[in-house]
Coordinates of C-alpha atoms in Angstrom, one line a residue:
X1 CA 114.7 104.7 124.5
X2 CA 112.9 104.8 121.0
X3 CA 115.4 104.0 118.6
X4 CA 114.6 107.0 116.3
X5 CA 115.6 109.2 119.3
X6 CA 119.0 107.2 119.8
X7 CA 122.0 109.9 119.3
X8 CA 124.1 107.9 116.6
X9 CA 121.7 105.6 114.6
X10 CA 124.6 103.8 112.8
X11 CA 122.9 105.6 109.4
X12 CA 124.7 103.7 105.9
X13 CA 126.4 105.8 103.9
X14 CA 126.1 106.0 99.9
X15 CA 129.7 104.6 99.7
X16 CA 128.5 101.8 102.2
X17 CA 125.4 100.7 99.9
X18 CA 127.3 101.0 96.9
X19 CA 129.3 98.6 98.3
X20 CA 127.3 96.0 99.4
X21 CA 127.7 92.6 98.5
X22 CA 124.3 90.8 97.4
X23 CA 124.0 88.5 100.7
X24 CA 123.8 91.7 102.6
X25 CA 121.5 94.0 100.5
X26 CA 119.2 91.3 100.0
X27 CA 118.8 90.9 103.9
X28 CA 117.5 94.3 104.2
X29 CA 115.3 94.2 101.0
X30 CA 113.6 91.1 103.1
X31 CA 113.6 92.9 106.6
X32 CA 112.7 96.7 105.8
X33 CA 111.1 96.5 102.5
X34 CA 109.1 93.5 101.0
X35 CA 110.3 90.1 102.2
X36 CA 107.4 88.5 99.8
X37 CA 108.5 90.4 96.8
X38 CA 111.6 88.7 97.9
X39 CA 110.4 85.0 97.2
X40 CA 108.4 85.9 94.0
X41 CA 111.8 87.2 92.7
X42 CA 113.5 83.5 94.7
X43 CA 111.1 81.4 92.3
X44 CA 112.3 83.2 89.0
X45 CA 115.9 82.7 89.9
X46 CA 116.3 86.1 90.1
X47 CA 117.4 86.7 94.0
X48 CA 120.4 87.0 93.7
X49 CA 120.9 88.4 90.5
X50 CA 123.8 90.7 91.3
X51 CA 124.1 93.7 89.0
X52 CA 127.4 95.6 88.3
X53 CA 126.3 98.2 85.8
X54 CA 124.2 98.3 82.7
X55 CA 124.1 100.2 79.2
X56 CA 121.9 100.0 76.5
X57 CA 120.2 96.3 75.8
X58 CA 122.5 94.7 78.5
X59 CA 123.4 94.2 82.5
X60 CA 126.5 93.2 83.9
X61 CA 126.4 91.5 86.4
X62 CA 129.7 91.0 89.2
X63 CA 130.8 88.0 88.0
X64 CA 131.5 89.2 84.2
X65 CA 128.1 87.6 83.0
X66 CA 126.5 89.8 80.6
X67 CA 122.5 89.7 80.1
X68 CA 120.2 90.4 77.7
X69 CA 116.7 92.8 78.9
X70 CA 114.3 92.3 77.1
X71 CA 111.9 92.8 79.9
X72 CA 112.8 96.4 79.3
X73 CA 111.4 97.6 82.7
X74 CA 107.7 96.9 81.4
X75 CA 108.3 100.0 79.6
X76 CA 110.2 102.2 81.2
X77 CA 113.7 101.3 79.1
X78 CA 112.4 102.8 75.4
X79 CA 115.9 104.0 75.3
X80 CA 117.7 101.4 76.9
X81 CA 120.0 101.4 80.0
X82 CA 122.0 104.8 81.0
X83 CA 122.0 106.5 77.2
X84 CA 124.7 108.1 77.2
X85 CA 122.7 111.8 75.7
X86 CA 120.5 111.1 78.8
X87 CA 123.5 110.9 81.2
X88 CA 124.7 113.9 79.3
X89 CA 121.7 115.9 80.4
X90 CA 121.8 115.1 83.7
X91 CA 125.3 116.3 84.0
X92 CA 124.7 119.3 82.1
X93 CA 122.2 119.9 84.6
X94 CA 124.5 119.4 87.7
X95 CA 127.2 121.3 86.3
X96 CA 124.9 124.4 85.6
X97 CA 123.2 124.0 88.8
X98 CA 119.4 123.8 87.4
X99 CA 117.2 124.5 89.6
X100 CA 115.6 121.2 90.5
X101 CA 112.2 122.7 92.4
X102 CA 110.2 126.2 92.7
X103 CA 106.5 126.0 93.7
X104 CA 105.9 129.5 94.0
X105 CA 107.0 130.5 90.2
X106 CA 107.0 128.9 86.7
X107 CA 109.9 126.8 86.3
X108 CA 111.0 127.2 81.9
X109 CA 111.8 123.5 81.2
X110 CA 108.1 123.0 82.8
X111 CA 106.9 124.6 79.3
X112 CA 109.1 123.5 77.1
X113 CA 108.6 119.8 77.7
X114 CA 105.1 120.2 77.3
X115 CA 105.4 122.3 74.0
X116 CA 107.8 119.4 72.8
X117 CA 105.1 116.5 73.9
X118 CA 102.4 118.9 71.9
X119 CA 104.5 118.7 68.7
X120 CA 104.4 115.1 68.5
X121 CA 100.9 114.7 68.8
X122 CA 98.0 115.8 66.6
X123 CA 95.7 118.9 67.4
X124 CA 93.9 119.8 69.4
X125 CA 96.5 117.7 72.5
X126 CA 98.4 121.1 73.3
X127 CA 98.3 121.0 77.0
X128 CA 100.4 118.9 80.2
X129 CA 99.3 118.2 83.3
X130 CA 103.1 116.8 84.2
X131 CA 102.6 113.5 86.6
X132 CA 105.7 111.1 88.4
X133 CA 103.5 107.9 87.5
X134 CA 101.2 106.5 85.0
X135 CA 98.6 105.8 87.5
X136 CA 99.2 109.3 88.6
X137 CA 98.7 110.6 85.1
X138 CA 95.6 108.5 84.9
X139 CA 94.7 109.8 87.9
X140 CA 94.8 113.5 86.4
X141 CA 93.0 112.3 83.7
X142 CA 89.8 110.9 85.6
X143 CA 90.2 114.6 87.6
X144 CA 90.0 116.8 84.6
X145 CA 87.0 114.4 83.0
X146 CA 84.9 114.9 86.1
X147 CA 85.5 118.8 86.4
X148 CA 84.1 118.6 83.1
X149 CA 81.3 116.4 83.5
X150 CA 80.2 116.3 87.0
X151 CA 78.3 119.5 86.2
X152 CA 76.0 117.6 84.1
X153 CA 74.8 115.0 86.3
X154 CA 77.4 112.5 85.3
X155 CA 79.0 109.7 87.6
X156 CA 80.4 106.9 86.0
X157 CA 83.2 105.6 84.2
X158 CA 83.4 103.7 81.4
X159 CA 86.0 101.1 80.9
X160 CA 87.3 97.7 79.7
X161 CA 87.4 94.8 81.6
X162 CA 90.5 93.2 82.4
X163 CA 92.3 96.7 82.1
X164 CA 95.2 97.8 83.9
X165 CA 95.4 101.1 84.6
X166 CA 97.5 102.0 87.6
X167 CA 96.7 100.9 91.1
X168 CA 96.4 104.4 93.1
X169 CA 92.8 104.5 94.3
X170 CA 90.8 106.3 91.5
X171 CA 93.2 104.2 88.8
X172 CA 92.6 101.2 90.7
X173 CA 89.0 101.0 90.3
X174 CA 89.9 101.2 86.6
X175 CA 91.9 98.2 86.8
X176 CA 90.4 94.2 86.8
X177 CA 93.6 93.0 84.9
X178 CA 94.2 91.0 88.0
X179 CA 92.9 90.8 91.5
X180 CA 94.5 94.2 93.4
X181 CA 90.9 95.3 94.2
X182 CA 90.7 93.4 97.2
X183 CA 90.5 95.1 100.3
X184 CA 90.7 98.6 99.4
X185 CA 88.3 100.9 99.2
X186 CA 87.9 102.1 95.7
X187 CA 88.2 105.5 94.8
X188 CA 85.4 105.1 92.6
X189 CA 83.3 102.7 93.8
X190 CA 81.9 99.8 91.9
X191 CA 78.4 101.5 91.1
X192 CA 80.1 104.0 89.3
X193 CA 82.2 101.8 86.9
X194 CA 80.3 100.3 83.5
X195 CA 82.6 97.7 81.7
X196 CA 82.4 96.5 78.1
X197 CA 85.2 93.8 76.7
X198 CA 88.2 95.3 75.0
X199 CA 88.0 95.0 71.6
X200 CA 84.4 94.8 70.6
X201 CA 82.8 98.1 69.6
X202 CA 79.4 96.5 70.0
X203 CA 79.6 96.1 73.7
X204 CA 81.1 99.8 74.0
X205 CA 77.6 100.6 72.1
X206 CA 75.9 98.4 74.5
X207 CA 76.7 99.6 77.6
X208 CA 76.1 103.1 76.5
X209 CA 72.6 102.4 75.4
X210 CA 72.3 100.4 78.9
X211 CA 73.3 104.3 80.4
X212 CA 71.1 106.2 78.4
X213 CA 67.8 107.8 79.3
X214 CA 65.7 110.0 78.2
X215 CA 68.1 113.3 79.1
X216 CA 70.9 111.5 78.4
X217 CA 73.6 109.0 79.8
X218 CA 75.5 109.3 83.1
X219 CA 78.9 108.3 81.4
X220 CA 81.8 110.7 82.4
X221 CA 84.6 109.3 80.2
X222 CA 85.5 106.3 78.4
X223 CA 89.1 105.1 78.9
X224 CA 91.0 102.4 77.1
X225 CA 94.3 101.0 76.4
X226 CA 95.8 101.5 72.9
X227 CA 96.9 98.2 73.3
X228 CA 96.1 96.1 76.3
X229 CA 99.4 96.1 78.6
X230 CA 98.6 92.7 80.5
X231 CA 97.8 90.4 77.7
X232 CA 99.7 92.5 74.5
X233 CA 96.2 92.5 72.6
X234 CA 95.5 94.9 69.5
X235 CA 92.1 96.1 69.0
X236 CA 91.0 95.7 65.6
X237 CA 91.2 97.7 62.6
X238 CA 88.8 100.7 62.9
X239 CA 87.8 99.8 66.5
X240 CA 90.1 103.2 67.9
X241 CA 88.1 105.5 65.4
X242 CA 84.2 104.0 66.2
X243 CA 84.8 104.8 70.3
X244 CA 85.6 108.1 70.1
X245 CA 82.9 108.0 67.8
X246 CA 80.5 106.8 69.1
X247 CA 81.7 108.2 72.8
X248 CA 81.4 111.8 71.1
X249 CA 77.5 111.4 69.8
X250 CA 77.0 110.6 73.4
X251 CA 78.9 113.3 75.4
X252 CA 81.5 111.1 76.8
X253 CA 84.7 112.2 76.9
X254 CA 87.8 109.6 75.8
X255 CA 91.1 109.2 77.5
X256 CA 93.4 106.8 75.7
X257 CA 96.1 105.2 77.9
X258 CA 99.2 105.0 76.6
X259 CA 101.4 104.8 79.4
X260 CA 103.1 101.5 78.6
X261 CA 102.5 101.6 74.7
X262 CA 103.3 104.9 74.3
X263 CA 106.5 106.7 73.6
X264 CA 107.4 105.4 70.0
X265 CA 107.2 101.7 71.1
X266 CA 104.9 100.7 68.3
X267 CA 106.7 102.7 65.6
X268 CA 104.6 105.6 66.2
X269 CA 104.9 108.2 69.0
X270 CA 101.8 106.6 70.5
X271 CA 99.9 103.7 69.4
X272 CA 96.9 105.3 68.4
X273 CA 98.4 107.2 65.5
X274 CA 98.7 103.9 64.0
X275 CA 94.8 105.3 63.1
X276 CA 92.7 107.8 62.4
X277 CA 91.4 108.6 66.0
X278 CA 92.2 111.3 68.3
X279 CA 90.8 111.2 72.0
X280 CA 90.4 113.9 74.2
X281 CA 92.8 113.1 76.8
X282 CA 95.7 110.5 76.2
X283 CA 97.9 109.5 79.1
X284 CA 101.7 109.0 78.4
X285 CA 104.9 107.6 81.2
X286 CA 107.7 105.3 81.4
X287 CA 110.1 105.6 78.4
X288 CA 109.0 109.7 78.6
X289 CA 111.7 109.5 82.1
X290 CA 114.7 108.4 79.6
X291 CA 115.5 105.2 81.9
X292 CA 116.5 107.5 84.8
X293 CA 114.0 109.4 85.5
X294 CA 110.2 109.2 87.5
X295 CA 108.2 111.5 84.3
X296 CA 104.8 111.0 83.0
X297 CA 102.6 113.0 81.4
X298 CA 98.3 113.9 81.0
X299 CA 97.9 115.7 77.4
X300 CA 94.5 117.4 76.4
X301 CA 92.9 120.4 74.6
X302 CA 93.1 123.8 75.7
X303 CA 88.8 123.8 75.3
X304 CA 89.0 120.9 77.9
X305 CA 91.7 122.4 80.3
X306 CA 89.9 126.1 80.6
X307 CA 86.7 124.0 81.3
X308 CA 88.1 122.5 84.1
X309 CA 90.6 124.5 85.7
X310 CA 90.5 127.6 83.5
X311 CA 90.9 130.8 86.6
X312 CA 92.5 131.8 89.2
X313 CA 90.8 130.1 91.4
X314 CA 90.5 126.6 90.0
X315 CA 94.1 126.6 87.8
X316 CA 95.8 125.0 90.9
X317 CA 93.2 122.2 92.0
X318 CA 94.9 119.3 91.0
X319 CA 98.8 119.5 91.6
X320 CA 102.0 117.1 92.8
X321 CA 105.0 118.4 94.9
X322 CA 107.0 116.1 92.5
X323 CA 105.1 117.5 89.0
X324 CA 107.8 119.0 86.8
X325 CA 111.1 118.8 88.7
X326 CA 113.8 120.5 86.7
X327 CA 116.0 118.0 85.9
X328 CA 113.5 115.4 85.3
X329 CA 112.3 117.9 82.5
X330 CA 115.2 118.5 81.4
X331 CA 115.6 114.0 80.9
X332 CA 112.4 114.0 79.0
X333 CA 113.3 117.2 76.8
X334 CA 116.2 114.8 75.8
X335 CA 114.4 112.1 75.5
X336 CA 111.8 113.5 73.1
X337 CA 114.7 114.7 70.9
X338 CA 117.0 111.3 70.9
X339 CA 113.1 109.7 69.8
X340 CA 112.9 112.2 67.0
X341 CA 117.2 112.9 66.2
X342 CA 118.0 109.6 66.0
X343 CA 114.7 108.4 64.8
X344 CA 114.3 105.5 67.0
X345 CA 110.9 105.3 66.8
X346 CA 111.1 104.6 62.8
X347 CA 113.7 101.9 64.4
X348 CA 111.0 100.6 66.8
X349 CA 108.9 99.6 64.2
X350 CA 111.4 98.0 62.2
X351 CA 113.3 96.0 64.9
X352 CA 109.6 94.9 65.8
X353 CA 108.7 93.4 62.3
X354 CA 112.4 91.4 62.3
X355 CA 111.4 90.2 66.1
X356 CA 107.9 89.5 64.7
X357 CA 109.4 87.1 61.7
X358 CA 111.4 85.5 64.2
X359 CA 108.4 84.5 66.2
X360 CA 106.2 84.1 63.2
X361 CA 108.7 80.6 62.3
X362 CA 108.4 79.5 65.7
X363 CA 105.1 79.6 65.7
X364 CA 105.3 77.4 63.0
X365 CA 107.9 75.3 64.3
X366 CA 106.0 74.8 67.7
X367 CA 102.7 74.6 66.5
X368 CA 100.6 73.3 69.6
X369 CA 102.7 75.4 71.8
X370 CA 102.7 78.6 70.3
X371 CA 99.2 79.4 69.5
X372 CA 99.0 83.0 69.0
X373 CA 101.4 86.1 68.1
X374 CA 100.7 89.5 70.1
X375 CA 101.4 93.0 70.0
X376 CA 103.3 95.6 67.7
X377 CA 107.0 97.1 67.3
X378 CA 108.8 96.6 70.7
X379 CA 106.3 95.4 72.7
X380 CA 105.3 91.8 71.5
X381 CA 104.3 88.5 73.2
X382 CA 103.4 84.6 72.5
X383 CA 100.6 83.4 73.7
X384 CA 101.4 79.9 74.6
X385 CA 99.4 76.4 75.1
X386 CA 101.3 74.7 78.2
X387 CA 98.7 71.5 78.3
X388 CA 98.3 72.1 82.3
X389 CA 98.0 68.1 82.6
X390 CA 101.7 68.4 81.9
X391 CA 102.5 70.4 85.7
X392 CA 99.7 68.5 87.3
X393 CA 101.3 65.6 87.1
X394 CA 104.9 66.9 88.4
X395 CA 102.8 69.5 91.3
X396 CA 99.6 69.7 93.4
X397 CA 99.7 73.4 93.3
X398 CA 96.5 73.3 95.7
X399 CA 99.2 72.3 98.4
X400 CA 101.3 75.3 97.1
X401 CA 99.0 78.6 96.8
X402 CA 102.7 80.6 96.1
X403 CA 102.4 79.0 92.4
X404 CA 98.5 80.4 92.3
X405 CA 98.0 78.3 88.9
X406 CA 99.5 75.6 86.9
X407 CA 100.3 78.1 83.8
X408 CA 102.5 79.8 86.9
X409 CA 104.7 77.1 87.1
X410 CA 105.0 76.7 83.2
X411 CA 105.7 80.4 82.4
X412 CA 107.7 80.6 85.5
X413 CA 110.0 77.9 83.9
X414 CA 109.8 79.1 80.4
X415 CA 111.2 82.4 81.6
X416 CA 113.9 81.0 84.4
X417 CA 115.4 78.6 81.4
X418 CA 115.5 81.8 79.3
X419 CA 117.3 83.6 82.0
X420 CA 119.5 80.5 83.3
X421 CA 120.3 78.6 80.2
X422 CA 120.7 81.0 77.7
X423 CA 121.2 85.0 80.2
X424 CA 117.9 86.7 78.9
X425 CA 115.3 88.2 80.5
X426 CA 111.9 88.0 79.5
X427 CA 108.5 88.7 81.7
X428 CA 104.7 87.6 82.1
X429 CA 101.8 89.7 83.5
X430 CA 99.8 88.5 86.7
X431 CA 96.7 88.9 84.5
X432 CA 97.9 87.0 81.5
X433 CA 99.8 83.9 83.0
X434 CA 100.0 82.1 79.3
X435 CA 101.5 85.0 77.7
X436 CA 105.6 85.6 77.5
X437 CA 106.0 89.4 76.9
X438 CA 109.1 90.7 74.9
X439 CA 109.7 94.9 75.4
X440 CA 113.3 95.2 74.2
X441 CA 114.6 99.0 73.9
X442 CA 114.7 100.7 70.5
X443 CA 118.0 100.7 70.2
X444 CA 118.3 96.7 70.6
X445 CA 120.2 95.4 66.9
X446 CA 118.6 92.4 64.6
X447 CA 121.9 90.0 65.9
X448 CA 120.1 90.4 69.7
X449 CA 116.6 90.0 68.7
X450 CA 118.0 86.6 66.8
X451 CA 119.3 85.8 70.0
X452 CA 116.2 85.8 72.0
X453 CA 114.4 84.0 69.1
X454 CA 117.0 80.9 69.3
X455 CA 117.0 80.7 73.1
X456 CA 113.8 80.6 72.8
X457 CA 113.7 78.2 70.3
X458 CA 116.1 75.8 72.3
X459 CA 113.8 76.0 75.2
X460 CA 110.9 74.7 73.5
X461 CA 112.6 72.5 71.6
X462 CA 113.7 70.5 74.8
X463 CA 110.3 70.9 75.9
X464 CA 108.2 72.7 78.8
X465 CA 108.6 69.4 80.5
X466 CA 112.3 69.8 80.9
X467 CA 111.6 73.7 81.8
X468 CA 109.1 72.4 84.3
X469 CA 111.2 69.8 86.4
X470 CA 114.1 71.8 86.4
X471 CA 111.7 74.7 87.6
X472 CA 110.4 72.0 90.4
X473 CA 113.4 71.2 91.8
X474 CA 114.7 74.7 91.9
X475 CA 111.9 75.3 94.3
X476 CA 111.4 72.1 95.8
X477 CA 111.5 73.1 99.2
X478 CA 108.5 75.9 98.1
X479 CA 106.4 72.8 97.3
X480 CA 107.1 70.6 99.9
X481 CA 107.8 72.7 103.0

C-alpha cells in the first residue's frame, strides 16, 4: 500500500519536535530535506550546533554556551533575536484574534504598513506591492518595469555583473554573483540581459550607447545593489545620483535593491539616502519581517503603478496568496516603529563606525592579511589576503571538489576558529570567498563589537596556518575519503 494512504502515518507532533535531541533532528534534516546542505554546515563546525533559545545579539545553546551572531541571518536579524515589542505584537495579535488572510476584501494593516514604508522614504515612493521574499520583491519589480516598458519595444535588462539578486527564475537571471545559473532555464534569457561592472558609471554609459539606435534603446530597467551584498562593496561618491541620471535621459527605468542593505542597516532607512538619488522602484525584505516574520516589500510611484496595473482589469495581475498576511503586517508595522521609537537606525550607524575603528587597527596590525575594509553601519566585511601557497601545501583541493577553492579552506577556518575558539559567528558569500562578512543587529552594544574585534584579532595573530591545520584535520576524512 502507498504509504501516504496508510491509516496512521505515525505523524510527529509539535511537542515531539520540540523535543528532539540534535542526533535525531539532524537525521531527518539529512534524509527528508537537504543531506548536502548538511555537510556544508559539517565543514563549518556547525552540525551540531544545538540551539536552546535566543534573544537579541545571542544564542543559547543546550549545554549553557552562549554565542555571539554576528552573521545576523544575512540580514534578516536588524533587530536581533525574538525582540521582545515584536513578540509583543504577535501576541497582541493572537489574543485579538487578527485576521491572518482574506483574499476577497482589503485587509487594514495591508494599508497601513505600506503608508508607514511611504513615510520613510522620499517622494514620489508612495506605493507597496507586499512580497514574502526579496527575490520575490525583485520579482515584482522586473513585472511592473515591463508593464511599463514592453509597450515600447523594450526587452532587456540592465544590470551589474556579479549581482545577486534573488534566485527565483526572472531574479535569477539577474544574478552572476556565483554560479546558480546552471541548469535552469532563465526567466529572462541571456539575450535579454546587458551587464556593466558595479561601480563604474562609464560602463553603465557604455552599454547604454551599445543599446541605442536611432529610435532609441531597448533597455527596460536598470537594477543595482545599493551596496553589493556578496562582496560588501560601496559604489563611489556620486555614482547612485549619475545612473538614475543618466538611466532617466534614456527612458530606462531604475530599481534599486535594497533587500539586504536596506532597513536602517547603514544608518539610514536605506542605503541610498546616504545620497542624493531616488530610483523609481526600490526593493526592500529581511529586517522589514522583525526576525519572525517572511515580509518584503516593492515601493514605487503612484505615476508608475497606474501605468501598469492602473484598472479593473489589470490591478490584480501580479499577486501572492502569501502577500500581506495580517499578522505579518502587523510584525513589520512594529518593526518600522521600534526602527524609528527607539532610533536604532541612528544606532546602526554609530555601532558601525566603533566596529569600523576596530577593524581599521587590525588592518593595521595585520597588514598583508587584511588588505581592504568593506561596507557601512552594520553590514561590514575584511577583505583578506590568505597567500593560497599556504593551503596548497597542507591540501590538494583538486582531489577534494567539496572545498571548491583554496580561499574555501582559509575562510572556512578563519570563521570555524571564530565560532570554536572564541563562540562567534561570522559568514562568507559563495561569490566573495576572500571576504569575512560582519551583520550584527542594531541593537548589538560597543563591549560585543570589541569582542568580535579581539577574537578576531587572536585568530590572526596565531596565524591562518594554525586556523588552516586545525580546519584540515577537522575534516580529514572529507579530504581523504
Amino acid at each position: 500500500m502507498r504509504r501516504d494512504r496508510l491509516v496512521g502515518k505515525s505523524l510527529l507532533t509539535l511537542d515531539q519536535c520540540l523535543g528532539l535531541d540534535n542526533a535525531a533532528a539532524m537525521e531527518l534534516y539529512s534524509q527528508h530535506l537537504n543531506k548536502y546542505m548538511l555537510q556544508v554546515f559539517d565543514i563549518l563546525g556547525l552540525r551540531d550546533i544545538d540551539i536552546a533559545s535566543a534573544q537579541g545579539a545571542e544564542i543559547t545553546l543546550t549545554d549553557g554556551r552562549k554565542i555571539l551572531d554576528f552573521s545576523g541571518g544575512f540580514g534578516v536579524l536588524g533587530l536581533g533575536h525574538n525582540h521582545p515589542r515584536i513578540i509583543a505584537a504577535e501576541r497582541r495579535c493572537h489574543d485579538e484574534h487578527v485576521i491572518d488572510c482574506i483574499k476577497i476584501a482589503p485587509h487594514k494593516l495591508q494599508g497601513a504598513l505600506a503608508y508607514n514604508i511611504s513615510r520613510m522614504l522620499p517622494e514620489p515612493l508612495d506605493v507597496s506591492f507586499l512580497a514574502v521574499s526579496g527575490a520575490e520583491a525583485n520579482e515584482a519589480a522586473m513585472k511592473l518595469a515591463e508593464r511599463v516598458q514592453t509597450p515600447k519595444g523594450k526587452t532587456k535588462f540592465l544590470c551589474m555583473r556579479g549581482a545577486f539578486h534573488g534566485k527565483t527564475h526572472g531574479a535569477l537571471s539577474l544574478t552572476t554573483a556565483t554560479d546558480v545559473q546552471t541548469g535552469f532555464l532563465l526567466g529572462v534569457p541571456k539575450e535579454n540581459m546587458i551587464y556593466a561592472e558595479f561601480g563604474n558609471i562609464e560602463s553603465v554609459r557604455e552599454a547604454i550607447q551599445r543599446e541605442t539606435q536611432a529610435k532609441g534603446n531597448r533597455i527596460i530597467a536598470g537594477i543595482v545593489e545599493t551596496i553589493r551584498g556578496t562582496s560588501c562593496e560601496t559604489p563611489p561618491p556620486g555614482y547612485l545620483e549619475e545612473f538614475v541620471r543618466i538611466c532617466r535621459e534614456a527612458d530606462i527605468l531604475t530599481i534599486f535593491d535594497e533587500i539586504k542593505v536596506g532597513m536602517g542597516r547603514t544608518g539610514q532607512f536605506c542605503a541610498f539616502q546616504h545620497s542624493e538619488a531616488v530610483p523609481d522602484i526600490v526593493t526592500m525584505g529581511k529586517t522589514l519581517g522583525g526576525g519572525k516574520r517572511e515580509m518584503a516589500a516593492m515601493v514605487t510611484s503612484q505615476a508608475l503603478w497606474d501605468n501598469a496595473y492602473g484598472s479593473k482589469n489589470d490591478c490584480n495581475l501580479h499577486s501572492s496568496s502569501f502577500s500581506g498576511m495580517g499578522e505579518s503586517c502587523a510584525v513589520a508595522i512594529e518593526t518600522l516603529n521600534i526602527l524609528e521609537g527607539e532610533r536604532l537606525i541612528e544606532r546602526a550607524g554609530r555601532i558601525g563606525e566603533h566596529l569600523k575603528a576596530g577593524l581599521a587597527r587590525l588592518r593595521i596590525k595585520y597588514p598583508h592579511t587584511i588588505v581592504e575594509l568593506r561596507g557601512k553601519g552594520c553590514f561590514q566585511a575584511v577583505r583578506l589576503n590568505f597567500g593560497e601557497e599556504l593551503a596548497a601545501k597542507l591540501v590538494d583541493i583538486r582531489k577534494n571538489p567539496v572545498f571548491v577553492t583554496y580561499q574555501t579552506v582559509l575562510i572556512g577556518a578563519l570563521t570555524r576558529e571564530l565560532f570554536e575558539r572564541h563562540s562567534i559567528l561570522a559568514h562568507f558569500q559563495p561569490g566573495a570567498r576572500e571576504v569575512l562578512h560582519f551583520m550584527p543587529p542594531y541593537i548589538v552594544d560597543e563591549a560585543q563589537v570589541d569582542r568580535l574585534v579581539d577574537a578576531l584579532d587572536d585568530v590572526l595573530g596565531r596565524g591562518i596556518a594554525d586556523a588552516t591545520v586545525r580546519f584540515v584535520a577537522k575534516n580529514i576524512k572529507r579530504i581523504f575519503g
